[in-house]
Amino acid sequence: MVYIALIVINIIIFFLIPHDRLYALNILFMKGAYWQLLTSMLMHANWLHLALNMVVLYQFGSILERYLGSLKFTILYVGGGLLTSLLTAFYIYYDSMRTQTLINVVGASGAICVLIGFYAYINKQAFKEMIISVLVMSFIPMFMGVNVAWYAHIFGFICGYCIAKLRILA
């Protein structure tokens, strides 16, 4: 069960990797810190952030690993997560230049939104609910003053949906 291993890895990394801008996804990526595409997916801002992401990873991971098999699920999660991180890196580079602020992105939610987008394609009845879920998790916390990388959620959903639609893992 790869999804369980991913949960365990995220929990272990929460304790092992220092919360440092060298490992979060930020403008340093454009200066050669390419590992940030992966390390940022394994870091979380706090316990609540980690717990919420791992609950959703458990929900969709269990469904999609059974549907795809372990290898294809791993490719979807890691490959889709890396693609989402890359798109996010370009977005934060642009936004950092525009606002002159340093943006640090951490969390597995971009990769998890890949799973949600993939699921939304394969389960047409759940499409609207999945869109609403991603929008709620992206924007409601912002109204409560919580910093959320909403663009990573949107990029992840689109990546997952496109991977399913294009039958890349077929």
GROMACS .gro file of C-alpha atoms in nm:
model
  170
    1MET     CA    1   0.000   0.000   0.000
    2VAL     CA    2   0.193   0.293  -0.138
    3TYR     CA    3  -0.048   0.554  -0.001
    4ILE     CA    4   0.023   0.433   0.355
    5ALA     CA    5   0.398   0.453   0.287
    6LEU     CA    6   0.352   0.809   0.158
    7ILE     CA    7   0.167   0.903   0.475
    8VAL     CA    8   0.442   0.754   0.692
    9ILE     CA    9   0.712   0.929   0.485
   10ASN     CA   10   0.533   1.264   0.523
   11ILE     CA   11   0.510   1.217   0.900
   12ILE     CA   12   0.878   1.118   0.930
   13ILE     CA   13   0.991   1.408   0.709
   14PHE     CA   14   0.788   1.646   0.924
   15PHE     CA   15   1.034   1.568   1.203
   16LEU     CA   16   1.353   1.526   0.996
   17ILE     CA   17   1.368   1.813   0.748
   18PRO     CA   18   1.419   2.148   0.912
   19HIS     CA   19   1.157   2.407   0.826
   20ASP     CA   20   1.398   2.606   0.619
   21ARG     CA   21   1.346   2.807   0.302
   22LEU     CA   22   1.610   2.590   0.139
   23TYR     CA   23   1.359   2.301   0.131
   24ALA     CA   24   1.034   2.491   0.079
   25LEU     CA   25   0.943   2.580  -0.279
   26ASN     CA   26   1.045   2.939  -0.344
   27ILE     CA   27   1.244   3.163  -0.576
   28LEU     CA   28   1.564   2.973  -0.491
   29PHE     CA   29   1.434   2.702  -0.726
   30MET     CA   30   1.514   2.934  -1.016
   31LYS     CA   31   1.870   2.962  -0.885
   32GLY     CA   32   1.934   2.587  -0.886
   33ALA     CA   33   1.756   2.452  -0.577
   34TYR     CA   34   1.574   2.196  -0.792
   35TRP     CA   35   1.524   1.953  -0.504
   36GLN     CA   36   1.256   2.191  -0.378
   37LEU     CA   37   1.009   2.039  -0.624
   38LEU     CA   38   1.016   1.722  -0.412
   39THR     CA   39   1.112   1.841  -0.064
   40SER     CA   40   0.834   2.100  -0.053
   41MET     CA   41   0.580   1.820  -0.117
   42LEU     CA   42   0.702   1.643   0.197
   43MET     CA   43   0.709   1.942   0.431
   44HIS     CA   44   0.416   2.084   0.624
   45ALA     CA   45   0.375   2.411   0.810
   46ASN     CA   46   0.235   2.254   1.128
   47TRP     CA   47   0.056   1.950   1.272
   48LEU     CA   48  -0.287   2.057   1.151
   49HIS     CA   49  -0.159   2.109   0.797
   50LEU     CA   50   0.004   1.765   0.804
   51ALA     CA   51  -0.302   1.594   0.956
   52LEU     CA   52  -0.550   1.745   0.708
   53ASN     CA   53  -0.334   1.653   0.410
   54MET     CA   54  -0.277   1.299   0.534
   55VAL     CA   55  -0.650   1.239   0.590
   56VAL     CA   56  -0.726   1.340   0.232
   57LEU     CA   57  -0.428   1.140   0.101
   58TYR     CA   58  -0.566   0.837   0.287
   59GLN     CA   59  -0.914   0.887   0.137
   60PHE     CA   60  -0.812   0.929  -0.226
   61GLY     CA   61  -0.496   0.719  -0.206
   62SER     CA   62  -0.688   0.411  -0.096
   63ILE     CA   63  -0.938   0.448  -0.381
   64LEU     CA   64  -0.691   0.533  -0.656
   65GLU     CA   65  -0.425   0.280  -0.562
   66ARG     CA   66  -0.687   0.005  -0.586
   67TYR     CA   67  -0.804   0.148  -0.921
   68LEU     CA   68  -0.460   0.204  -1.078
   69GLY     CA   69  -0.236  -0.043  -0.899
   70SER     CA   70   0.065   0.054  -0.690
   71LEU     CA   71   0.308   0.148  -0.968
   72LYS     CA   72   0.069   0.369  -1.164
   73PHE     CA   73  -0.058   0.526  -0.843
   74THR     CA   74   0.300   0.610  -0.742
   75ILE     CA   75   0.367   0.762  -1.083
   76LEU     CA   76   0.046   0.964  -1.061
   77TYR     CA   77   0.119   1.096  -0.712
   78VAL     CA   78   0.491   1.166  -0.751
   79GLY     CA   79   0.492   1.264  -1.119
   80GLY     CA   80   0.177   1.473  -1.090
   81GLY     CA   81   0.308   1.629  -0.769
   82LEU     CA   82   0.638   1.722  -0.933
   83LEU     CA   83   0.456   1.871  -1.232
   84THR     CA   84   0.233   2.068  -0.996
   85SER     CA   85   0.539   2.189  -0.805
   86LEU     CA   86   0.702   2.299  -1.130
   87LEU     CA   87   0.395   2.499  -1.234
   88THR     CA   88   0.377   2.644  -0.883
   89ALA     CA   89   0.747   2.741  -0.900
   90PHE     CA   90   0.683   2.945  -1.214
   91TYR     CA   91   0.378   3.107  -1.056
   92ILE     CA   92   0.560   3.204  -0.736
   93TYR     CA   93   0.856   3.333  -0.936
   94TYR     CA   94   0.622   3.564  -1.127
   95ASP     CA   95   0.434   3.664  -0.812
   96SER     CA   96   0.757   3.723  -0.616
   97MET     CA   97   0.884   3.954  -0.890
   98ARG     CA   98   0.550   4.138  -0.899
   99THR     CA   99   0.509   4.180  -0.523
  100GLN     CA  100   0.876   4.183  -0.418
  101THR     CA  101   0.798   3.928  -0.144
  102LEU     CA  102   0.948   3.589  -0.072
  103ILE     CA  103   0.687   3.315  -0.103
  104ASN     CA  104   0.754   2.974   0.054
  105VAL     CA  105   0.524   2.686  -0.043
  106VAL     CA  106   0.509   2.363   0.156
  107GLY     CA  107   0.269   2.071   0.172
  108ALA     CA  108   0.143   1.766  -0.007
  109SER     CA  109  -0.183   1.929  -0.112
  110GLY     CA  110  -0.069   1.998  -0.470
  111ALA     CA  111   0.001   1.626  -0.520
  112ILE     CA  112  -0.319   1.538  -0.336
  113CYS     CA  113  -0.516   1.768  -0.567
  114VAL     CA  114  -0.366   1.569  -0.857
  115LEU     CA  115  -0.543   1.267  -0.707
  116ILE     CA  116  -0.866   1.466  -0.667
  117GLY     CA  117  -0.849   1.585  -1.029
  118PHE     CA  118  -0.783   1.232  -1.153
  119TYR     CA  119  -1.075   1.102  -0.945
  120ALA     CA  120  -1.300   1.380  -1.078
  121TYR     CA  121  -1.238   1.256  -1.430
  122ILE     CA  122  -1.290   0.885  -1.365
  123ASN     CA  123  -1.601   0.943  -1.150
  124LYS     CA  124  -1.814   1.184  -1.351
  125GLN     CA  125  -2.085   1.192  -1.082
  126ALA     CA  126  -1.833   1.335  -0.835
  127PHE     CA  127  -1.693   1.602  -1.069
  128LYS     CA  128  -1.887   1.898  -0.926
  129GLU     CA  129  -1.821   1.791  -0.568
  130MET     CA  130  -1.448   1.760  -0.638
  131ILE     CA  131  -1.435   2.109  -0.793
  132ILE     CA  132  -1.621   2.251  -0.494
  133SER     CA  133  -1.389   2.066  -0.252
  134VAL     CA  134  -1.077   2.206  -0.415
  135LEU     CA  135  -1.222   2.557  -0.420
  136VAL     CA  136  -1.328   2.531  -0.054
  137MET     CA  137  -0.988   2.401   0.060
  138SER     CA  138  -0.819   2.671  -0.148
  139PHE     CA  139  -1.013   2.981  -0.056
  140ILE     CA  140  -1.210   2.940   0.271
  141PRO     CA  141  -0.892   2.926   0.486
  142MET     CA  142  -0.773   3.248   0.320
  143PHE     CA  143  -1.087   3.425   0.443
  144MET     CA  144  -0.986   3.313   0.793
  145GLY     CA  145  -0.637   3.460   0.757
  146VAL     CA  146  -0.454   3.135   0.676
  147ASN     CA  147  -0.195   3.146   0.399
  148VAL     CA  148  -0.288   2.889   0.136
  149ALA     CA  149  -0.113   2.815  -0.192
  150TRP     CA  150  -0.445   2.808  -0.376
  151TYR     CA  151  -0.265   2.805  -0.710
  152ALA     CA  152  -0.093   2.474  -0.620
  153HIS     CA  153  -0.436   2.323  -0.550
  154ILE     CA  154  -0.573   2.446  -0.882
  155PHE     CA  155  -0.262   2.337  -1.076
  156GLY     CA  156  -0.278   1.996  -0.907
  157PHE     CA  157  -0.644   1.944  -0.989
  158ILE     CA  158  -0.590   2.043  -1.353
  159CYS     CA  159  -0.283   1.817  -1.382
  160GLY     CA  160  -0.468   1.517  -1.237
  161TYR     CA  161  -0.772   1.575  -1.454
  162CYS     CA  162  -0.557   1.608  -1.769
  163ILE     CA  163  -0.353   1.298  -1.684
  164ALA     CA  164  -0.677   1.100  -1.659
  165LYS     CA  165  -0.836   1.258  -1.967
  166LEU     CA  166  -0.526   1.201  -2.181
  167ARG     CA  167  -0.504   0.846  -2.049
  168ILE     CA  168  -0.136   0.892  -1.969
  169LEU     CA  169  -0.151   0.608  -1.715
  170ALA     CA  170  -0.378   0.383  -1.925
   0.00000   0.00000   0.00000
